[in-house]
PDB file of C-alpha atoms in Angstrom:
ATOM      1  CA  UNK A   1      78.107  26.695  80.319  1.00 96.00           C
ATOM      2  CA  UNK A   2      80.407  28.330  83.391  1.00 98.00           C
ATOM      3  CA  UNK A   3      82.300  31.334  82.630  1.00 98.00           C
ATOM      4  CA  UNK A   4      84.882  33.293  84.774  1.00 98.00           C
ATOM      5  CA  UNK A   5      85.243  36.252  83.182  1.00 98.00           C
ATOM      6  CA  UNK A   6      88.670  38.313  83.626  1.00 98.00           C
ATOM      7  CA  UNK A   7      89.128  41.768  83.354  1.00 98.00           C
ATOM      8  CA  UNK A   8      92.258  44.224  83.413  1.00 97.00           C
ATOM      9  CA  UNK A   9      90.568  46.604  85.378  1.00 96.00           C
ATOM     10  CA  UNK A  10      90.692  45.899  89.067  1.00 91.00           C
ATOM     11  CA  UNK A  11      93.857  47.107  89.221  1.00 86.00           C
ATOM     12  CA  UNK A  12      94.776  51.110  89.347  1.00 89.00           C
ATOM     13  CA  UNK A  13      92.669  53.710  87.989  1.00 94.00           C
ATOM     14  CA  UNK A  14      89.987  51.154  86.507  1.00 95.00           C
ATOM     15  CA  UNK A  15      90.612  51.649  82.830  1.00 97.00           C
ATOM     16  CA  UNK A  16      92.757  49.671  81.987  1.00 96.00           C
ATOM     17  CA  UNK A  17      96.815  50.695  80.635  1.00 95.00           C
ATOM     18  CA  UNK A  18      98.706  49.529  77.940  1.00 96.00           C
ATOM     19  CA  UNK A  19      98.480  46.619  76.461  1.00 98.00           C
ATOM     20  CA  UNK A  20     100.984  44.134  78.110  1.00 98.00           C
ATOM     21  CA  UNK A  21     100.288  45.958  80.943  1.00 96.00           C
ATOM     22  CA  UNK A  22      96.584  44.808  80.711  1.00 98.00           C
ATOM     23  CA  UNK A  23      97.830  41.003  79.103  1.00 98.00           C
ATOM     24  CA  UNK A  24      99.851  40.786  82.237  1.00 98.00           C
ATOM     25  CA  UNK A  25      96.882  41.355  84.721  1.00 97.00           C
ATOM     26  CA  UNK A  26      94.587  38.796  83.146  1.00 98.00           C
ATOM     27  CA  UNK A  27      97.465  36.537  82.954  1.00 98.00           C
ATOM     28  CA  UNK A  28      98.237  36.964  86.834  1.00 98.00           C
ATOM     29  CA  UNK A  29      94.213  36.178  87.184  1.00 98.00           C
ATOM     30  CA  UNK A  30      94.077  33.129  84.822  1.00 98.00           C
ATOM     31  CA  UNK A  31      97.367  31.471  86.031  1.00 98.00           C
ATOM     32  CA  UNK A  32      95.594  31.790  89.095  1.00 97.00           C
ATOM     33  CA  UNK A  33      92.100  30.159  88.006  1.00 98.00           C
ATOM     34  CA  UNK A  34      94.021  27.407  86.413  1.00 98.00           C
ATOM     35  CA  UNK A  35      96.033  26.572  89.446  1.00 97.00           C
ATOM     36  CA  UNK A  36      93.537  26.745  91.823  1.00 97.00           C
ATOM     37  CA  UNK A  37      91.427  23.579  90.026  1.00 97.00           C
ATOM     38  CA  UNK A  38      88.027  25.856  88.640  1.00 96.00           C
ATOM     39  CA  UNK A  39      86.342  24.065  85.983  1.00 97.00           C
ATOM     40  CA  UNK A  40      85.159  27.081  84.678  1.00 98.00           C
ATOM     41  CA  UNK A  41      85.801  28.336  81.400  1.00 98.00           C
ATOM     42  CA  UNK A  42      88.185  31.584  81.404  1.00 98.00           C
ATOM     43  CA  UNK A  43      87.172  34.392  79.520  1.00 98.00           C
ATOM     44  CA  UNK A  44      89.511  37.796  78.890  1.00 98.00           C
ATOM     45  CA  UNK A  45      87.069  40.822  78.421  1.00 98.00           C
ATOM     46  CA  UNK A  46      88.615  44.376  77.710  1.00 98.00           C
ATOM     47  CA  UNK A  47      85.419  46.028  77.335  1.00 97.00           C
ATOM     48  CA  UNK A  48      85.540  48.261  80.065  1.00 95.00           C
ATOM     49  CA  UNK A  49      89.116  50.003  78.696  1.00 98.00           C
ATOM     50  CA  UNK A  50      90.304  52.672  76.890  1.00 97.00           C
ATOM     51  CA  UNK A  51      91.082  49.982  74.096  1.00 98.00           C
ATOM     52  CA  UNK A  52      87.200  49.773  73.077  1.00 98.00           C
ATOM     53  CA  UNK A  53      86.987  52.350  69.864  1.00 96.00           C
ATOM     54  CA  UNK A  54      85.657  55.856  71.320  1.00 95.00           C
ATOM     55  CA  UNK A  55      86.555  55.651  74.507  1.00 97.00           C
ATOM     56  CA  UNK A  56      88.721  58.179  76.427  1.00 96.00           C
ATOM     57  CA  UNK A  57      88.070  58.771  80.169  1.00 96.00           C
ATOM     58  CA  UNK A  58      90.212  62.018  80.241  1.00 95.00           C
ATOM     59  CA  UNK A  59      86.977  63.164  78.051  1.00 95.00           C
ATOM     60  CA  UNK A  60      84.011  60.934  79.726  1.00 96.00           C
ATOM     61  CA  UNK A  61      83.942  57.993  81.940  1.00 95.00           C
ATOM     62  CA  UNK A  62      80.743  56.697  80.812  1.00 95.00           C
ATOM     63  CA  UNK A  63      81.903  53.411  79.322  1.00 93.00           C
ATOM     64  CA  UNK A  64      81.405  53.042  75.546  1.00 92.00           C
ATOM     65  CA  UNK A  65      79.524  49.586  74.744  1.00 91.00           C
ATOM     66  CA  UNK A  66      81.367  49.110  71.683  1.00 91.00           C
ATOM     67  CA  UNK A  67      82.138  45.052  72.186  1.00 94.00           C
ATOM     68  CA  UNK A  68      85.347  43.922  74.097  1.00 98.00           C
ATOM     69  CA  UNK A  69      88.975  44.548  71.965  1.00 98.00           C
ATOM     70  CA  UNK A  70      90.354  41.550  73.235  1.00 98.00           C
ATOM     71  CA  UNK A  71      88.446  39.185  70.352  1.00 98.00           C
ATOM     72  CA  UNK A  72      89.906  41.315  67.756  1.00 98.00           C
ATOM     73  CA  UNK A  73      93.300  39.402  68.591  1.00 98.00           C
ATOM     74  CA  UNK A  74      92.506  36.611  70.293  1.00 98.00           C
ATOM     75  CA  UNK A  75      90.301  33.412  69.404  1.00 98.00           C
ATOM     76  CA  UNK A  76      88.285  32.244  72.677  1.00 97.00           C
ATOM     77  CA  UNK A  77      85.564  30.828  73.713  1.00 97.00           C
ATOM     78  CA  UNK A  78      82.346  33.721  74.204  1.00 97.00           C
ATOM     79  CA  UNK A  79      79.880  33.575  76.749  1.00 97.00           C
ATOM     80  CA  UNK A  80      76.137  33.863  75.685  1.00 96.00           C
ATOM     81  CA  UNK A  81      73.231  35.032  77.062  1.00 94.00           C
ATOM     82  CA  UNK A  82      72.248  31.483  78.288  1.00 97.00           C
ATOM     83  CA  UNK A  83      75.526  30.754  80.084  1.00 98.00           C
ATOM     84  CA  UNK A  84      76.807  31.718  83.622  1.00 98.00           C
ATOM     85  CA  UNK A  85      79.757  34.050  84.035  1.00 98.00           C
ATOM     86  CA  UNK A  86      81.339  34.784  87.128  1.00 98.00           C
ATOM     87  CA  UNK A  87      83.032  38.044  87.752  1.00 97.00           C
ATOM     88  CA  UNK A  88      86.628  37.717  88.433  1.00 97.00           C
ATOM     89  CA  UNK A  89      87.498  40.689  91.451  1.00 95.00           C
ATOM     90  CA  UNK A  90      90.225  39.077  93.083  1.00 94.00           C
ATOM     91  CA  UNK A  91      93.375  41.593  93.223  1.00 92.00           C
ATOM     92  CA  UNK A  92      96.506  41.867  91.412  1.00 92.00           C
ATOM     93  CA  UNK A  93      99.524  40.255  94.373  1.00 92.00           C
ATOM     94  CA  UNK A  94     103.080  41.212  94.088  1.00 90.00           C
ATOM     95  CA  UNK A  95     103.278  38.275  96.101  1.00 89.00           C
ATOM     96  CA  UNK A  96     102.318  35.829  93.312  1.00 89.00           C
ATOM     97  CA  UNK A  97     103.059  38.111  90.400  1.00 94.00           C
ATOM     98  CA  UNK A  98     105.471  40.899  90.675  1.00 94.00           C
ATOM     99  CA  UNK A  99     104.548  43.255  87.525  1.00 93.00           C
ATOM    100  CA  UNK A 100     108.087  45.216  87.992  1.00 92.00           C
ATOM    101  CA  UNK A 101     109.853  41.771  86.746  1.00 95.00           C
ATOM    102  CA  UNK A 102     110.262  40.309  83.436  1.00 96.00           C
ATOM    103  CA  UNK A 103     111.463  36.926  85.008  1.00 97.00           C
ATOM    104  CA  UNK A 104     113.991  36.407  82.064  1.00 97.00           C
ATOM    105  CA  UNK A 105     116.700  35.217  84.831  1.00 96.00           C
ATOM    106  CA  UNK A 106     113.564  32.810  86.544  1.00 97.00           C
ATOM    107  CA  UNK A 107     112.780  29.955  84.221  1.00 96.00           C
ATOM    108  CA  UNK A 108     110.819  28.381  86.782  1.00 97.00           C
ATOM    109  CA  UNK A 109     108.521  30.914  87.152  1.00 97.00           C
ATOM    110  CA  UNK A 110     108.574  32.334  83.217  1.00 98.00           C
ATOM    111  CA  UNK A 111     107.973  28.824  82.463  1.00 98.00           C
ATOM    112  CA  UNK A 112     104.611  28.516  84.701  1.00 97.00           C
ATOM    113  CA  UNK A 113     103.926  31.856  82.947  1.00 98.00           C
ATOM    114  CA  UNK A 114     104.618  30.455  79.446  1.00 98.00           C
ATOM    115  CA  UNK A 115     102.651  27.366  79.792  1.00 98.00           C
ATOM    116  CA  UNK A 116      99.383  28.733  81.427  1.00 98.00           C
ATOM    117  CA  UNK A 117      99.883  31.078  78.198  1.00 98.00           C
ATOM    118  CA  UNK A 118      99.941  29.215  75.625  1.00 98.00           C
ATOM    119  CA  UNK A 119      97.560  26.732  76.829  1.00 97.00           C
ATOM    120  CA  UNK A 120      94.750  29.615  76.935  1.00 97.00           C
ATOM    121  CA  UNK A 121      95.194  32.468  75.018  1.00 98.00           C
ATOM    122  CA  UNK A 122      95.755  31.739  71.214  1.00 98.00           C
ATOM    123  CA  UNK A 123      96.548  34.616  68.355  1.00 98.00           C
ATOM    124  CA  UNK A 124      94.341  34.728  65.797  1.00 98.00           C
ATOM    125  CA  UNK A 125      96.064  32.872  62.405  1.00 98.00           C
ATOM    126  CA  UNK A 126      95.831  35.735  60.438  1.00 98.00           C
ATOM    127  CA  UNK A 127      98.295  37.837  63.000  1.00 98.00           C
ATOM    128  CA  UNK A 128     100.347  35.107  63.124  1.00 98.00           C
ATOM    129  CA  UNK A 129     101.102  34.615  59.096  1.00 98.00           C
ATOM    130  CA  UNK A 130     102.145  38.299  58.999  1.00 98.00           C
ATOM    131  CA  UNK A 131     104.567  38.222  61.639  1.00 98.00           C
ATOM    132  CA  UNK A 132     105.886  34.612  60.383  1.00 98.00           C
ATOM    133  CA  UNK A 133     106.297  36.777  56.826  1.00 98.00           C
ATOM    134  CA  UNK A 134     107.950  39.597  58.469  1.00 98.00           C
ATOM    135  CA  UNK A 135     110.186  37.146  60.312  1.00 98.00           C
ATOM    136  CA  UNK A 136     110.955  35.013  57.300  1.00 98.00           C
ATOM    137  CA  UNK A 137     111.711  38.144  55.107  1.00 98.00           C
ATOM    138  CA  UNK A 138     113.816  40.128  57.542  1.00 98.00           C
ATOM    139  CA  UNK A 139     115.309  38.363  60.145  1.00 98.00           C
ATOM    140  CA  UNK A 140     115.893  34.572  58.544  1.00 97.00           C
ATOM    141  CA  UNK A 141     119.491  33.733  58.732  1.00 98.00           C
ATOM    142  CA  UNK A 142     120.441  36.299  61.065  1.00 98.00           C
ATOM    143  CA  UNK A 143     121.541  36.557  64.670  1.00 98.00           C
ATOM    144  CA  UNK A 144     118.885  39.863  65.497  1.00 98.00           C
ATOM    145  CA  UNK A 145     119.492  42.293  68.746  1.00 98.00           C
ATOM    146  CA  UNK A 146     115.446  43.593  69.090  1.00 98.00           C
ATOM    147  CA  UNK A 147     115.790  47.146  70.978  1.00 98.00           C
ATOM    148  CA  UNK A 148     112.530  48.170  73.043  1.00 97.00           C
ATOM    149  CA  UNK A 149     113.266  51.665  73.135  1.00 96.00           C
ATOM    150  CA  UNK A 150     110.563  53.160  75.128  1.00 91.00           C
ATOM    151  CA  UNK A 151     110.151  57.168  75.329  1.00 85.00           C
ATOM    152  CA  UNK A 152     107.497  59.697  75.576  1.00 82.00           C
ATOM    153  CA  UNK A 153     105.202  60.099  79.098  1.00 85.00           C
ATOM    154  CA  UNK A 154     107.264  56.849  80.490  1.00 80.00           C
ATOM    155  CA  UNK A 155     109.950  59.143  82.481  1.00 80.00           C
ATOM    156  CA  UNK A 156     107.371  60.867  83.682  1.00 80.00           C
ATOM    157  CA  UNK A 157     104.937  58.140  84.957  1.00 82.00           C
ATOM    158  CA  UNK A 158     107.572  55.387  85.814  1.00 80.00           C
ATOM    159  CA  UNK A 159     110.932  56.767  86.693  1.00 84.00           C
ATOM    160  CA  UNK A 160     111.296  54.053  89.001  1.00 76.00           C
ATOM    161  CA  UNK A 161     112.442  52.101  85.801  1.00 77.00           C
ATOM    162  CA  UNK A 162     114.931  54.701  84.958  1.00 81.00           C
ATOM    163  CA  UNK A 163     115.116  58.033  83.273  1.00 81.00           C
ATOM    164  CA  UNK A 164     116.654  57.520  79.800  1.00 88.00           C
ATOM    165  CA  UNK A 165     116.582  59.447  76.290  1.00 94.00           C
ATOM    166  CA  UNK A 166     117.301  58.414  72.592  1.00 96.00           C
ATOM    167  CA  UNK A 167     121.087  58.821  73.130  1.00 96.00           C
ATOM    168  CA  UNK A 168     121.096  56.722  76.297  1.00 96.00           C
ATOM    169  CA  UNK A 169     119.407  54.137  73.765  1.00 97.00           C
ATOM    170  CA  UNK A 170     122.305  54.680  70.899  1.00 97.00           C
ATOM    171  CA  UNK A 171     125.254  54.626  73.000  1.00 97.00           C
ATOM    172  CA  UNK A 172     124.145  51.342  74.685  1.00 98.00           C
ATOM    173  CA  UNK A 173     123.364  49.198  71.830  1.00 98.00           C
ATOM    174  CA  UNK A 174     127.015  50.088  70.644  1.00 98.00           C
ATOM    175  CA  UNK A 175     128.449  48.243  73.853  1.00 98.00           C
ATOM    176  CA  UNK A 176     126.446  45.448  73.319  1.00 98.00           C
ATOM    177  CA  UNK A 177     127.663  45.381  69.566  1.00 98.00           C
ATOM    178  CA  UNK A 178     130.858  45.728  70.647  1.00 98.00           C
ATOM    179  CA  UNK A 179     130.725  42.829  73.269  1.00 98.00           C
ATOM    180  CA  UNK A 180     128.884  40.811  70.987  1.00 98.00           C
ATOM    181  CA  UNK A 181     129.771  40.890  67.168  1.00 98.00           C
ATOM    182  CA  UNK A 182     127.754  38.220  66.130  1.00 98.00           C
ATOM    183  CA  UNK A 183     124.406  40.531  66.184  1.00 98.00           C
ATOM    184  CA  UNK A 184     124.392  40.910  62.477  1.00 98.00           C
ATOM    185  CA  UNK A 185     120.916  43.058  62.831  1.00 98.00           C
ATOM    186  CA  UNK A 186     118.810  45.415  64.802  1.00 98.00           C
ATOM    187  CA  UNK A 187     114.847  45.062  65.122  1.00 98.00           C
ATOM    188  CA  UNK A 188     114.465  48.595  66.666  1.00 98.00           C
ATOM    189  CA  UNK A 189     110.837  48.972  68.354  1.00 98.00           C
ATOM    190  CA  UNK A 190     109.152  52.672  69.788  1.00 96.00           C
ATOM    191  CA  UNK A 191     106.253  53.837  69.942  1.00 94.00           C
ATOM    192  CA  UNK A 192     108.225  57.700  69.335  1.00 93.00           C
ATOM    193  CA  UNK A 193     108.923  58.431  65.622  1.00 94.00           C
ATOM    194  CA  UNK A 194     111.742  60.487  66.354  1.00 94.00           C
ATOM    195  CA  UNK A 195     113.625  57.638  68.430  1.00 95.00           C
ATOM    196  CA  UNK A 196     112.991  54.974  65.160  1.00 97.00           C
ATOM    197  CA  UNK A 197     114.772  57.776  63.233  1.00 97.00           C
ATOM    198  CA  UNK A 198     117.124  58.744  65.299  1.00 97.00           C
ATOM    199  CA  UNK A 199     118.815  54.899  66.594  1.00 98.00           C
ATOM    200  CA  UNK A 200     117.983  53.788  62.534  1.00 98.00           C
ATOM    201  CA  UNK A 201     120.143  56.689  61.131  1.00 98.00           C
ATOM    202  CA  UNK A 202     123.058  55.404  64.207  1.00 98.00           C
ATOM    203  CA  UNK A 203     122.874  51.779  63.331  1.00 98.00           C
ATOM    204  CA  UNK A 204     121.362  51.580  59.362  1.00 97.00           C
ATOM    205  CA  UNK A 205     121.607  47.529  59.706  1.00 97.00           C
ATOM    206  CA  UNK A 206     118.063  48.207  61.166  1.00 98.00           C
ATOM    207  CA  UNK A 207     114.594  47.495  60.619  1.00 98.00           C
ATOM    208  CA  UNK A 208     111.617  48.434  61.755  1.00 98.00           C
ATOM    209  CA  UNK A 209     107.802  47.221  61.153  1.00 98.00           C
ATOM    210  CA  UNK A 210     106.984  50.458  59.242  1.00 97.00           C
ATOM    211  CA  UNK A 211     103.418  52.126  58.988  1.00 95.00           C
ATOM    212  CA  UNK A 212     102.528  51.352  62.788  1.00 96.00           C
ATOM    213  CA  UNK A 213     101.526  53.875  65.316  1.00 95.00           C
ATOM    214  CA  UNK A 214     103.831  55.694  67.094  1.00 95.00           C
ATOM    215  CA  UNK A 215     104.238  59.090  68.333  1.00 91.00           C
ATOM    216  CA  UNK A 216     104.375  62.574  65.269  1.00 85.00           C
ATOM    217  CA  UNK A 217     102.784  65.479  66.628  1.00 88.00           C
ATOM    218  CA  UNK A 218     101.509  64.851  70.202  1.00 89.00           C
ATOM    219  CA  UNK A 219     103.064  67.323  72.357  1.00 93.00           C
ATOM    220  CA  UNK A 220     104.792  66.135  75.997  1.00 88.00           C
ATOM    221  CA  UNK A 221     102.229  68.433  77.604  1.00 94.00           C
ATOM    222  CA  UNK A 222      99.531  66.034  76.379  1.00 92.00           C
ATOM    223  CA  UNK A 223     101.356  62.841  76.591  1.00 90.00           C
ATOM    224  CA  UNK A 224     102.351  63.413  79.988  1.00 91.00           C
ATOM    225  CA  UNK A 225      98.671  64.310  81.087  1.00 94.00           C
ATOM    226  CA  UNK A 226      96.882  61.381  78.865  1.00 94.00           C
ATOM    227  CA  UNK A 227      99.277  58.799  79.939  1.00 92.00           C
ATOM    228  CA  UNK A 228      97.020  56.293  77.749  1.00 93.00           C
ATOM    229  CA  UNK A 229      97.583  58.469  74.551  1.00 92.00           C
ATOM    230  CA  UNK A 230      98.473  55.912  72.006  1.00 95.00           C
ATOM    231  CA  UNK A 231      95.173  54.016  73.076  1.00 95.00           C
ATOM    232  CA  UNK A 232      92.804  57.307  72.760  1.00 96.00           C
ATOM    233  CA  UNK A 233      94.149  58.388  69.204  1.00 95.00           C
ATOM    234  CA  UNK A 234      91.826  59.466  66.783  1.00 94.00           C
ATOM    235  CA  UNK A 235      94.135  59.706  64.142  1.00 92.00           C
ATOM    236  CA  UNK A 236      93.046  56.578  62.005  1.00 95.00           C
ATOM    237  CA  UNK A 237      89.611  54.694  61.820  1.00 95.00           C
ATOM    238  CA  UNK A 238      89.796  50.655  63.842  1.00 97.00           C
ATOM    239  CA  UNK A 239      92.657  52.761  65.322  1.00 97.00           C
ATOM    240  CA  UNK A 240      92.453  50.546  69.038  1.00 97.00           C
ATOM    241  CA  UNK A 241      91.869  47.130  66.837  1.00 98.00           C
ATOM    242  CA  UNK A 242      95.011  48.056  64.634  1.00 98.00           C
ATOM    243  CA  UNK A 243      97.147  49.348  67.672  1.00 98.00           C
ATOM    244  CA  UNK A 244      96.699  46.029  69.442  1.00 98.00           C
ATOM    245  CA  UNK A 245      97.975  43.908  66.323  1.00 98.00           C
ATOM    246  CA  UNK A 246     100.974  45.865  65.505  1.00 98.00           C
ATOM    247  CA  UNK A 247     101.684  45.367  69.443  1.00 98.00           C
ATOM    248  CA  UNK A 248     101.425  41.684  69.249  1.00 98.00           C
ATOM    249  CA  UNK A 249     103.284  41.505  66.066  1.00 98.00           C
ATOM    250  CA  UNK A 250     106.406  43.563  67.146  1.00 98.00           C
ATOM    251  CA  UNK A 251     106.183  41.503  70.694  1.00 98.00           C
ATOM    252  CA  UNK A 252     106.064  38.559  68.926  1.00 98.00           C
ATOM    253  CA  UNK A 253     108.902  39.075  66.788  1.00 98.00           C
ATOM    254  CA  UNK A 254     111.022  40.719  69.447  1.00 98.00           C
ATOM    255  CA  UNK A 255     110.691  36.936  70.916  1.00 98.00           C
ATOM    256  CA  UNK A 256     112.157  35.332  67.976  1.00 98.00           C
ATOM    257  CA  UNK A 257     115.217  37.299  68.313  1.00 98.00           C
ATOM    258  CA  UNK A 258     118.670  36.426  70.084  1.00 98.00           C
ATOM    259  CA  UNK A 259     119.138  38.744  72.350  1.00 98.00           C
ATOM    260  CA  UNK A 260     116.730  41.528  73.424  1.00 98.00           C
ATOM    261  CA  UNK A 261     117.377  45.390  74.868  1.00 98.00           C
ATOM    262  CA  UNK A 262     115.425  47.969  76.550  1.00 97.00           C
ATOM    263  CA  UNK A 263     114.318  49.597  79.746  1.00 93.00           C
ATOM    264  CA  UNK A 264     111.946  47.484  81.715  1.00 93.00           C
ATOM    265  CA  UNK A 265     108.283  48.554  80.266  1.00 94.00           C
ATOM    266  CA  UNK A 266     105.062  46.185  79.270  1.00 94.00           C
ATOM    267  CA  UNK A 267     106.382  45.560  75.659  1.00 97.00           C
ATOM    268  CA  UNK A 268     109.410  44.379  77.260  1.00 97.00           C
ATOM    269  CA  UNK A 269     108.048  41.990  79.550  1.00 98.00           C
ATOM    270  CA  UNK A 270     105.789  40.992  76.858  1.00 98.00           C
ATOM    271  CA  UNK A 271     108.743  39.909  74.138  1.00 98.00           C
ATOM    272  CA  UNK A 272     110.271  37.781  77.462  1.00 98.00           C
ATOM    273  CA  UNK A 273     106.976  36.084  77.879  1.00 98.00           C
ATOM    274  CA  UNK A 274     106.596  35.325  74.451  1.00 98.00           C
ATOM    275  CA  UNK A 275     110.285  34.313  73.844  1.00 98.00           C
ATOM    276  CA  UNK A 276     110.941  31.794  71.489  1.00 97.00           C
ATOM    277  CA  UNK A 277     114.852  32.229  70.656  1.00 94.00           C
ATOM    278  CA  UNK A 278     115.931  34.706  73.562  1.00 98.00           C
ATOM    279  CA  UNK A 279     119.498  34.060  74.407  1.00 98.00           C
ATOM    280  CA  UNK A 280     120.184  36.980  76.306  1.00 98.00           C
ATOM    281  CA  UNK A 281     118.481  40.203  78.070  1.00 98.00           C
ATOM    282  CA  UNK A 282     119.733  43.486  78.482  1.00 98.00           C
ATOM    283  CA  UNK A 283     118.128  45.832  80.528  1.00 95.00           C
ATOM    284  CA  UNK A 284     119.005  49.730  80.204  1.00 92.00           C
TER     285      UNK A 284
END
């Protein structure tokens, strides 16, 4: 059989960065492939990032052959030995795919994102039942404002989003309360412990998916140098495996809601792609 495999990692520094910001790469790639009439078979393959287990190029950049991350999520089709894969190298093009947009207000294009999507890349069932339980004990019966209130080294590495803190976060979710008092709950999402606590304690009608990863005792001195920190954590054995499913699940989820909050970041762009329910975006 054909293959064309896709990887993450001709773009920047070659490793690979977060997760949506990865998703989003292969995506631009595969909605590519499809379009262009190949008949071969698409394959995602994050083996050469710093989600494989181990690996951390701020330590060594001798890749770790520890499988490729991207099956612990996702059910595709996997080359063998006997088949034919073709490398994809083509490069990311603002042209065709700006990565600084979350195409909310372009339905046209989030659609031909959507559908290339969900036509190739399907969660595993077993992701999918827990966020469908999460969903059907928390957020049933309620109109649900999801907040993507991203912290830590992202001032520092993308201020061309904005610079923002925790109380930038709080005072605009009360304006959008305010403006719209039919949001009857919060889904608050961070990958900093102290902003969870922080907006939860301002707005209590919250909820969060609790025992995920997310920022304790990492200093800014080391975030802001290891800008892939959350990926590199030793903290907890399958840590990259885990990391990736509570990232799908609180993207996911963020999807179902009504109306959806943040600063423009890859968890962001990720609930808009996989919106199911979105009514309305906010961006900070």
């Amino acid at each position: 059989m054909e293959y064309y495999k896709i990887v993450p990692t001709n773009h920047g520094w070659g490793f690979g960065y977060g997760f949506f910001s990865n998703y989003r790469i292969c995506l631009e790639q595969l909605i590519h492939h499809h379009e262009s009439g190949d008949s071969k078979v698409p394959y995602i393959d994050w083996g050469g990032t710093t989600w494989v287990e181990g690996f951390n190029p701020f330590e060594s950049e001798v890749l770790i052959p520890n499988g490729n991350p991207f099956n612990f999520w996702f059910d595709q089709q996997v080359p063998t030995e006997a088949d034919n894969v073709t490398l994809c190298v083509r490069k990311s093009n603002p042209n065709s795919f700006d990565h600084a947009k979350h195409f909310f207000g372009e339905p046209i294009e989030l659609n031909r994102q959507q559908s290339i999507d969900s036509k190739y890349l399907k969660v595993k069932q077993h992701i999918t039942d827990k966020i469908d339980e999460i969903y059907e004990k928390e957020f049933k019966g309620h109109t649900v404002l999801s907040v993507m209130a991203r912290g830590t080294e992202y001032n520092l590495h993308h201020p061309m989003y904005g610079v923002f803190d925790v109380n930038d976060y709080i005072r605009e979710i009360g304006v959008i309360l305010k403006d719209r008092p039919s949001i009857t709950k919060l889904f608050i999402v961070s990958e900093d412990t102290e902003y969870i606590e922080v907006i939860t304690k301002a707005y209590p009608n919250s909820y969060f998916v609790p025992d995920v990863f997310r920022r304790t005792d990492e200093t800014m001195e080391y975030i802001n140098r290891v800008h892939c920190w959350p990926n590199v954590s030793t903290n907890r054995e399958n840590h990259c495996k885990l990391l990736g499913e509570e990232v799908i699940i609180q993207a996911k989820l963020m999807g179902k809601s009504d109306y959806l909050f943040g600063r423009l970041s890859g968890v962001f762009t990720g609930a808009v792609l996989w919106s199911e329910n979105i009514k309305e975006v906010i961006q900070l």
